[in-house]
XYZ file of C-alpha atoms in Angstrom:
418
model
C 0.000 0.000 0.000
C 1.404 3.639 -1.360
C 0.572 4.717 2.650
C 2.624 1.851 4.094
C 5.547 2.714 1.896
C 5.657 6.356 2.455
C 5.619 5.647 6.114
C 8.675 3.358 6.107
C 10.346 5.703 3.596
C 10.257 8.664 5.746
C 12.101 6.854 8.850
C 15.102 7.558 6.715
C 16.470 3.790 6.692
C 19.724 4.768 5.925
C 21.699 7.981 6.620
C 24.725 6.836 3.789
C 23.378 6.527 0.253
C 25.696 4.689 -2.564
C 24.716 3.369 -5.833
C 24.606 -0.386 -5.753
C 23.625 -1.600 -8.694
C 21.669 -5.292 -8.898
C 19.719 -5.547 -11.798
C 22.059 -7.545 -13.880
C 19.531 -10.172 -15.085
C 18.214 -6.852 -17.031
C 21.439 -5.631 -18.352
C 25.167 -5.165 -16.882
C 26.868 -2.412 -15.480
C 29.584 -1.314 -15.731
C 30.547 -2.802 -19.022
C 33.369 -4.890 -19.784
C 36.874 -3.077 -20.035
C 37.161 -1.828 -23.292
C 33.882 -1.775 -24.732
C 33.369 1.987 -24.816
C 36.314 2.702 -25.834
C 36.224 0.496 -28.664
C 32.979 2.048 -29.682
C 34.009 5.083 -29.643
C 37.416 3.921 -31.736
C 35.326 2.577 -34.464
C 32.812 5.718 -34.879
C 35.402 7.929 -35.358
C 38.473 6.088 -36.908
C 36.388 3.578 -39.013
C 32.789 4.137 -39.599
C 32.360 2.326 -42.395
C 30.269 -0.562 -43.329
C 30.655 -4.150 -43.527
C 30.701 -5.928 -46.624
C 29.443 -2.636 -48.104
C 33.017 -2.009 -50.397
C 36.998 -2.896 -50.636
C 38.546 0.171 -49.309
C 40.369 0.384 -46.228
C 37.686 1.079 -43.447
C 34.785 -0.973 -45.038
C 37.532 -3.904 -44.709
C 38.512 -2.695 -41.068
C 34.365 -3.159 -40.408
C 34.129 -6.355 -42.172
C 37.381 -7.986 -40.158
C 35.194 -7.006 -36.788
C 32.669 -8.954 -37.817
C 34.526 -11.604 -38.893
C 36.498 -11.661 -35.679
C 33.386 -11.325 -33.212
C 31.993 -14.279 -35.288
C 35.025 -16.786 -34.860
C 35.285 -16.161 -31.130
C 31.418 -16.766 -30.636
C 31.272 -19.573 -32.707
C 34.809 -20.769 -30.768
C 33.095 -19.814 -27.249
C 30.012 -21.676 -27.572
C 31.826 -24.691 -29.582
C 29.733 -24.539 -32.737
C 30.528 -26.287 -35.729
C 31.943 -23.040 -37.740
C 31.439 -19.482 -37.780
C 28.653 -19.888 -40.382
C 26.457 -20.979 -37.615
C 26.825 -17.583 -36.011
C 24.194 -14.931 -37.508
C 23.866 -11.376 -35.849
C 20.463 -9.161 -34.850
C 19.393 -6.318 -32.949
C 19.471 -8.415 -30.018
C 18.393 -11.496 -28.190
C 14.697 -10.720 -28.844
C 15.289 -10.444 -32.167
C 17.496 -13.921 -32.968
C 14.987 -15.360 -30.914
C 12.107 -14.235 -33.523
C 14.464 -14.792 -36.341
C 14.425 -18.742 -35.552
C 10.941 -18.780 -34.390
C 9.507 -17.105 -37.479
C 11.912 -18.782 -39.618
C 11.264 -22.330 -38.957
C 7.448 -22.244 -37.534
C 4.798 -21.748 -40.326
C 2.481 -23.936 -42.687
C 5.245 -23.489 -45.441
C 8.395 -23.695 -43.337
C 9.967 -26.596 -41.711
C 8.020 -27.055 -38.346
C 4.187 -26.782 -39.765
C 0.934 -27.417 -39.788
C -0.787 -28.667 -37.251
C 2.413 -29.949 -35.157
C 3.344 -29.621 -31.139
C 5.245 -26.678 -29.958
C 6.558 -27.123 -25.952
C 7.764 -24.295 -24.319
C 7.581 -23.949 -20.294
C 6.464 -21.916 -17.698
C 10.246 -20.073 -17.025
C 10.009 -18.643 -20.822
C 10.597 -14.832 -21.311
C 7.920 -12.941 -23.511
C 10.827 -13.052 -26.094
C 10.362 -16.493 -26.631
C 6.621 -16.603 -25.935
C 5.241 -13.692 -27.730
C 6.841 -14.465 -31.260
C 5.781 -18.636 -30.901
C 1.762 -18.226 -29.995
C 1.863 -15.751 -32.907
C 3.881 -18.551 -34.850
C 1.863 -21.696 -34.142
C -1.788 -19.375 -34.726
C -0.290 -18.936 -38.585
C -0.564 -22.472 -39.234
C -2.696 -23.670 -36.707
C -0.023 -25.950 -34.126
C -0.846 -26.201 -30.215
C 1.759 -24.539 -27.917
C 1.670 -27.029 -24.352
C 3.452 -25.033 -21.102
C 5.519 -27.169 -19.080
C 5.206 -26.119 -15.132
C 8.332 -25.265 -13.078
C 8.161 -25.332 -9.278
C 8.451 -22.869 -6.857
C 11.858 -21.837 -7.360
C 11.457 -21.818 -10.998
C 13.243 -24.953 -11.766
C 11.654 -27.480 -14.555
C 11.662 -31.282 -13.885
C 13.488 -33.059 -16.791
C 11.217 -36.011 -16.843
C 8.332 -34.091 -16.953
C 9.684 -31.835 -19.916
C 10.382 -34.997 -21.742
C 7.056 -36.858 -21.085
C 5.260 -34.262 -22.804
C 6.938 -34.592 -25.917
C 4.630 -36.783 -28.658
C 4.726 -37.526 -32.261
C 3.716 -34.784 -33.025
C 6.435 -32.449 -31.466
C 8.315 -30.150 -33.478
C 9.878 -27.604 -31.392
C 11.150 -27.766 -27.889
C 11.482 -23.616 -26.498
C 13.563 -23.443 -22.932
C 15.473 -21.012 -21.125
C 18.612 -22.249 -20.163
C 18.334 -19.768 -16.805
C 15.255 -18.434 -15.575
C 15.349 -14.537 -15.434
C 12.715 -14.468 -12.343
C 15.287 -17.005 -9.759
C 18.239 -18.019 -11.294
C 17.358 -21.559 -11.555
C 19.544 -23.634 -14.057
C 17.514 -25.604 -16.059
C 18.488 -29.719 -16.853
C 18.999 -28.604 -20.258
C 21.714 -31.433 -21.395
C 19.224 -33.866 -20.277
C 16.654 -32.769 -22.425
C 19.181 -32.711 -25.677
C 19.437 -35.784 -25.084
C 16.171 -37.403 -24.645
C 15.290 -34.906 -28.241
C 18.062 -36.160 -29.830
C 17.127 -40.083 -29.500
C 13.871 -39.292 -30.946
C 15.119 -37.744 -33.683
C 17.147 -40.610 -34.379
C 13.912 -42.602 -35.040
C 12.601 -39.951 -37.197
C 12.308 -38.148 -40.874
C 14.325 -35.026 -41.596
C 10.259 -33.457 -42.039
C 9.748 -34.754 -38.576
C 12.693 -33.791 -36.300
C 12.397 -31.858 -33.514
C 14.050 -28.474 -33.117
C 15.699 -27.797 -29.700
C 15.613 -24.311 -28.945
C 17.419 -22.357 -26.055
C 17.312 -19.091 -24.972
C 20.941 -17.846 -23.306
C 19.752 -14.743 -22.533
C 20.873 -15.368 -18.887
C 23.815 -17.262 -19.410
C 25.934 -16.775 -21.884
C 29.359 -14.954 -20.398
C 28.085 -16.515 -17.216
C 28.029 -19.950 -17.488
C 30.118 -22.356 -19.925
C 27.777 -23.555 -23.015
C 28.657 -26.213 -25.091
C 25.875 -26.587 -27.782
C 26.780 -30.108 -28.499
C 26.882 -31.265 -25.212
C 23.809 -29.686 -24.290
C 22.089 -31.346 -27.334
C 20.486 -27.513 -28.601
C 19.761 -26.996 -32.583
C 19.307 -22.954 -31.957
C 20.748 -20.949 -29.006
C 20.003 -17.207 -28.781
C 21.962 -14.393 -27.065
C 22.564 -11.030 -26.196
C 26.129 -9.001 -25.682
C 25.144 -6.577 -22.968
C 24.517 -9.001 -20.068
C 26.840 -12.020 -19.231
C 29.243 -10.938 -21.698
C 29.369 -7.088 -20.351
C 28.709 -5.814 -23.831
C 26.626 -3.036 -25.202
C 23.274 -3.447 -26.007
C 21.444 -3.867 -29.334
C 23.049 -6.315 -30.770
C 22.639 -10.413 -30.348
C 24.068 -13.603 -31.682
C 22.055 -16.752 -32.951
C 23.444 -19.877 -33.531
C 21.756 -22.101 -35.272
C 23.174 -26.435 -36.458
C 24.002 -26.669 -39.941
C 21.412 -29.372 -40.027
C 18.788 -26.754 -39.883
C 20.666 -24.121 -42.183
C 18.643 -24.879 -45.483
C 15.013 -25.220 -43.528
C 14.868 -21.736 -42.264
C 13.565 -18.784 -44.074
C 14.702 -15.260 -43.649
C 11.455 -13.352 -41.295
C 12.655 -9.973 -42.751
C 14.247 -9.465 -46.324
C 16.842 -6.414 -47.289
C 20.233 -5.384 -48.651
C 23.278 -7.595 -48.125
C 27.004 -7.957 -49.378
C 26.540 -10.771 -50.844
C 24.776 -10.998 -54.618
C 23.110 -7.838 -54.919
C 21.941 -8.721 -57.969
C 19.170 -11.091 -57.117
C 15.913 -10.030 -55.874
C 16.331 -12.789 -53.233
C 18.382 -12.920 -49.720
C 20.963 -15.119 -50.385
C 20.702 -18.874 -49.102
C 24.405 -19.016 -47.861
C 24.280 -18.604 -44.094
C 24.535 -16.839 -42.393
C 24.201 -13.791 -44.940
C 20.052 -15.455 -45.522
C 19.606 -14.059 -41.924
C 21.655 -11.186 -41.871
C 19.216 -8.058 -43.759
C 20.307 -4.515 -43.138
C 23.240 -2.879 -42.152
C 24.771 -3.814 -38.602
C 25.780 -2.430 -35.985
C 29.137 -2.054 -36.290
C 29.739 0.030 -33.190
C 27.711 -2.349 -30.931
C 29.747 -5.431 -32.743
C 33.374 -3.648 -31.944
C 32.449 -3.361 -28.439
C 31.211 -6.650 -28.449
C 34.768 -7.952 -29.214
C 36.569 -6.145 -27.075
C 34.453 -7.698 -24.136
C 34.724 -11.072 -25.449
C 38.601 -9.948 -25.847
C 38.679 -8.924 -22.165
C 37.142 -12.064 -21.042
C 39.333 -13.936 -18.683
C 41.500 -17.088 -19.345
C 40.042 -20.809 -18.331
C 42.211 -20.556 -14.810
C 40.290 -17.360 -14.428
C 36.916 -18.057 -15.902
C 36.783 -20.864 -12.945
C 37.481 -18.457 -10.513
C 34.632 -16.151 -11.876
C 32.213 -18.929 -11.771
C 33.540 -19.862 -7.844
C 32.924 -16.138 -7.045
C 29.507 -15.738 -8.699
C 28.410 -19.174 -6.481
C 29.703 -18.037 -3.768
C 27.586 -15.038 -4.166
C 24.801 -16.756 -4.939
C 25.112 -18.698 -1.641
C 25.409 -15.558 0.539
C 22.667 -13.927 -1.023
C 20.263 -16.879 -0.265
C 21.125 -17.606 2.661
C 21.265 -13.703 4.126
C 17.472 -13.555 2.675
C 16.152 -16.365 3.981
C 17.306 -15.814 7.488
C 14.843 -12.399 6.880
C 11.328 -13.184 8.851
C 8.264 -11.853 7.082
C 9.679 -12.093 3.155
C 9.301 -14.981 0.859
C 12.272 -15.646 -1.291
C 12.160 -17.652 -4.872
C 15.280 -19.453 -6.180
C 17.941 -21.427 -4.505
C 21.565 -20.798 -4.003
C 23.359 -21.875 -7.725
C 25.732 -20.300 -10.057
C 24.126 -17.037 -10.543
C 23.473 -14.689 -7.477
C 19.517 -14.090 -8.746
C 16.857 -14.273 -6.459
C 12.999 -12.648 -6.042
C 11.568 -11.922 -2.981
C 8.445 -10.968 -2.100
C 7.591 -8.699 1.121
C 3.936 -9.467 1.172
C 0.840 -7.127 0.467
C 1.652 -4.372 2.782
C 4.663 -3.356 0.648
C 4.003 -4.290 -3.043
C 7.612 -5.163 -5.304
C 7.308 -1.227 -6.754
C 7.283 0.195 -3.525
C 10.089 -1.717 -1.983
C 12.401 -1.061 -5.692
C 11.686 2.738 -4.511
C 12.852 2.260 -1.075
C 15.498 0.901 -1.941
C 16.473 2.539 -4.212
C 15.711 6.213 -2.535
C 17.250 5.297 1.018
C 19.877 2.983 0.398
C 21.110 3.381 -3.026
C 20.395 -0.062 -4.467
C 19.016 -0.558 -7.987
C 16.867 -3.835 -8.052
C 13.988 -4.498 -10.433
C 10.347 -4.797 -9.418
C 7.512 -6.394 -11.509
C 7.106 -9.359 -13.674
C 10.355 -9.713 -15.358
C 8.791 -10.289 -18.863
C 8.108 -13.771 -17.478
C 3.817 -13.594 -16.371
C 3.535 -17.060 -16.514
C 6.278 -18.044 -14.083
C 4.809 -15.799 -11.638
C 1.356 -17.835 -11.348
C 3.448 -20.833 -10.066
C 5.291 -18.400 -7.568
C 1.767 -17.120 -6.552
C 2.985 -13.769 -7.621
C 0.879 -13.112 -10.367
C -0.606 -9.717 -8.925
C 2.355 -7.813 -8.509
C 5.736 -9.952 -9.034
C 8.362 -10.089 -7.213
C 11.397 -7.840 -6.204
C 14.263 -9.310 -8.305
C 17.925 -9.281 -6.998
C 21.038 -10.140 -9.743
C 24.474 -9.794 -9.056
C 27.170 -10.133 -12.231
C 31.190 -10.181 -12.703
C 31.272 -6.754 -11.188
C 29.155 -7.651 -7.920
C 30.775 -7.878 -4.861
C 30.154 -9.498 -1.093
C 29.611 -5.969 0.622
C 27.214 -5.316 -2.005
C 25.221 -8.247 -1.039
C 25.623 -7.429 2.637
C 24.164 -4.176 2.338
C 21.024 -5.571 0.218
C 20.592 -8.649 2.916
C 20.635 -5.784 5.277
C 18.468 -3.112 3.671
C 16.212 -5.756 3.223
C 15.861 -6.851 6.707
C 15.773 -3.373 7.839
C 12.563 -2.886 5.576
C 11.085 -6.356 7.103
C 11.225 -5.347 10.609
C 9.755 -1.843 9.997
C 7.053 -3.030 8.362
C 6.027 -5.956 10.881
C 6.699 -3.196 13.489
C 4.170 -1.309 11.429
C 1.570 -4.035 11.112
C-alpha cells in the first residue's frame, strides 16, 4: 500500500546513500573493459560498413565482424562461424528462428506440437503463440516449481509424435534456476534418431541469462538454436545479439525480414548461404566492436573458474542472508548465478520496496514481472511480481551485505508497522 511505503520511507532507513547496482539479469553495469572505448574507436576512426566495399575502413568493419563471429562460434563450440548470424538483439534472434522455422510453409508446420515452459521470457513466448496461430499448431506449457526450476522427466514426457519444437530457457530470469537442459538434448536427440528429416524436432534455447556466465557447449547440451545477447553475461553493449543455429537446420529456415546484403546484390532474393540469408540490413558495427573487445577482455580458463567460484559463492550468501529475513518470501535457490525474487507481502508491493530501496539505500533492483507472467502464477505472484535481486562479474560481497541488510531493515519496519 502507497501509505505503508511512504511511512517506512520517511524513517530515513539509511543515513549513507551509494549506488549499488543489482539488476544484472536486465542488463550489466559497468561494461566490460574496453567496450566503450572500442565504440568510440570505431565511430570515429572507421565508420564504415561491412561488406558494403573494398577500401580500407569498409575492410577494417568487415574484419570485426569476422572476428566477433570466430570467437562466438569458438566460445560456444559450434561447428563453424557460419552458424553464427547477428540481430538487434536477443529478442530479435529469438524471432528470427521462431519465425523462420514455424509456419504452414516452413519446416516445423501445420498442425504440429510446440513445448515451451512456464520459465520462458515474452521473447520467446510472444513471437511462438503468434507462430503456431499462422498455421494452426498447439503450444503445451511445461510447469516449473516454486523456485522456478523445470523437472526433466516431466519436460520430456510431454513430448509426442507430433512435437516439433522444444522452447527453454537455459536460466530463468525471475530465480536463477539452471535448467536440466543437457538432459533434455538428449532425450530430443534419441527421438530424432527414429525420425524423418520433415519430422525432427528443433531444440531451442534461450541464453539470454547465461551466456558470459556460465560455460555452453551446444553439443553437449544437445540444442539446434541458441540465442543471445552481448550486454549481459558478456558485459557488452546493447542492441546487438548472436544466434546460432546447427548446420542441419541451415537450409530449412527462411529469412522473417528481407533487405540489402554484401553478398549478390543482384538477385531479388536474400541469399541462401548462411549466415548472410539471416543477416538483412546494415549492422551495428559500433555495438559489434564493443562486443569484441568484451569477449577480448574475457578472462583465461584458470580465471573463468574463478569467476564462476565467485559468482556461487555469491549466490550462496545472497540466499542464505534472505532467507534468514522473517516476514519475506524468497524464490530461487543458491546456484551459479546470485539471482533471487523476494516478495515482502501485500503491505509493501515489489514497486514500492524497488523505490525504497532505491531512494534510502542506493540499491538498484527491479520490481515487476520480469517479462516472465507465466512463471509468476506458479510463484503465486501473479498480482504484482516479485522484487528481483542479480548480481554479475562486477558484484561484490559488501554489495550483497548491504542488500541482505536493507532488506531486513525494511522487514522489521514493516512488521513493526503491522
Amino acid at each position: 500500500m502507497p501509505s505503508r511505503s511512504n511511512s517506512i520511507a520517511e524513517t530515513n532507513l539509511s543515513e549513507t546513500k551509494r549506488r549499488i547496482y543489482l539488476d544484472h539479469a536486465a542488463t550489466s553495469w559497468p561494461k566490460a573493459d574496453g567496450v566503450t572505448d572500442a565504440m568510440v574507436e570505431f565511430l570515429s576512426s572507421v565508420g564504415a560498413s561491412a561488406s558494403r566495399g573494398n577500401y580500407a575502413s569498409a575492410m577494417k568493419a568487415s574484419e570485426l565482424v569476422r572476428s566477433l563471429r570466430y570467437k562466438l562460434a569458438r566460445f560456444i563450440h559450434a561447428e563453424s562461424e557460419s552458424c553464427i548470424s547477428f540481430h538487434g538483439g536477443c529478442t530479435h534472434a529469438l524471432n528470427c528462428v521462431i519465425h523462420g522455422l514455424v509456419g504452414s510453409s516452413k519446416s516445423i508446420g501445420d498442425g504440429s506440437h510446440l513445448l515451451l515452459s512456464a520459465v520462458e521470457h515474452n521473447a520467446v513466448i510472444r513471437p511462438l503463440l503468434v507462430a503456431a496461430k499462422s498455421c494452426n499448431a498447439t503450444v503445451e506449457e511445461v510447469p516449473a516449481d516454486r523456485n522456478g526450476l523445470l523437472d526433466a522427466d516431466e519436460v520430456i514426457s510431454r513430448i509426442n509424435d507430433e512435437t516439433r519444437l522444444v522452447a527453454l530457457s537455459h536460466v530463468s530470469n525471475v530465480t536463477g534456476a539452471v535448467q536440466p537442459i543437457a538432459e533434455i538434448g538428449a532425450a530430443i536427440a534419441e527421438a530424432n534418431r527414429s525420425r524423418s528429416e520433415s519430422e525432427r524436432i528443433l531444440f531451442l534455447c534461450d541464453a539470454a541469462q547465461s551466456l558470459g556466465y556460465l560455460p555452453i557447449n551446444v553439443a553437449s547440451l544437445g540444442v539446434h538454436a541458441l540465442a543471445a545477447p552481448a550486454h549481459k553475461g558478456c558485459g557488452g553493449p546493447p542492441g546487438i545479439g548472436m544466434l546460432y543455429l546447427s548446420p542441419k537446420w541451415h537450409s530449412a529456415i527462411q529469412p522473417w525480414m528481407q533487405g540489402g546484403t554484401g553478398h549478390d546484390g543482384r538477385s531479388d532474393m536474400m541469399p541462401e548461404s548462411m549466415p548472410a540469408k539471416l543477416e538483412p540490413g546494415t549492422m551495428n558495427l559500433p555495438a559489434i566492436a564493443g562486443w569484441l573487445a568484451a569477449m577480448e577482455s574475457m578472462a583465461t580458463p584458470n580465471e573463468l573458474d574463478d569467476s564462476s567460484q565467485k559468482l556461487a559463492a555469491l549466490s550462496q550468501r545472497l540466499h542464505v542472508g534472505l532467507n534468514g529475513i522473517d516476514g519475506i518470501k524468497v524464490f530461487g535457490q543458491p546456484g551459479p548465478l546470485p539471482i533471487a525474487s523476494l516478495d515482502f507481502g501485500p503491505d509493501l508491493p515489489p514497486d514500492d520496496a524497488a523505490a525504497i530501496l532505491d531512494s534510502e539505500f542506493g540499491i538498484e533492483v527491479r520490481s515487476g514481472h520480469h517479462c516472465a507472467a507465466r512463471l509468476h502464477c506458479h510463484l503465486g505472484t501473479e498480482t504484482a511480481g516479485t522484487l528481483r535481486i542479480s548480481g554479475g562479474h562486477g558484484t561484490t560481497s559488501d554489495e550483497i551485505d548491504a542488500m541482505v541488510a536493507a532488506v531486513a531493515e525494511i522487514a522489521a519496519q514493516i512488521t513493526s508497522l503491522v
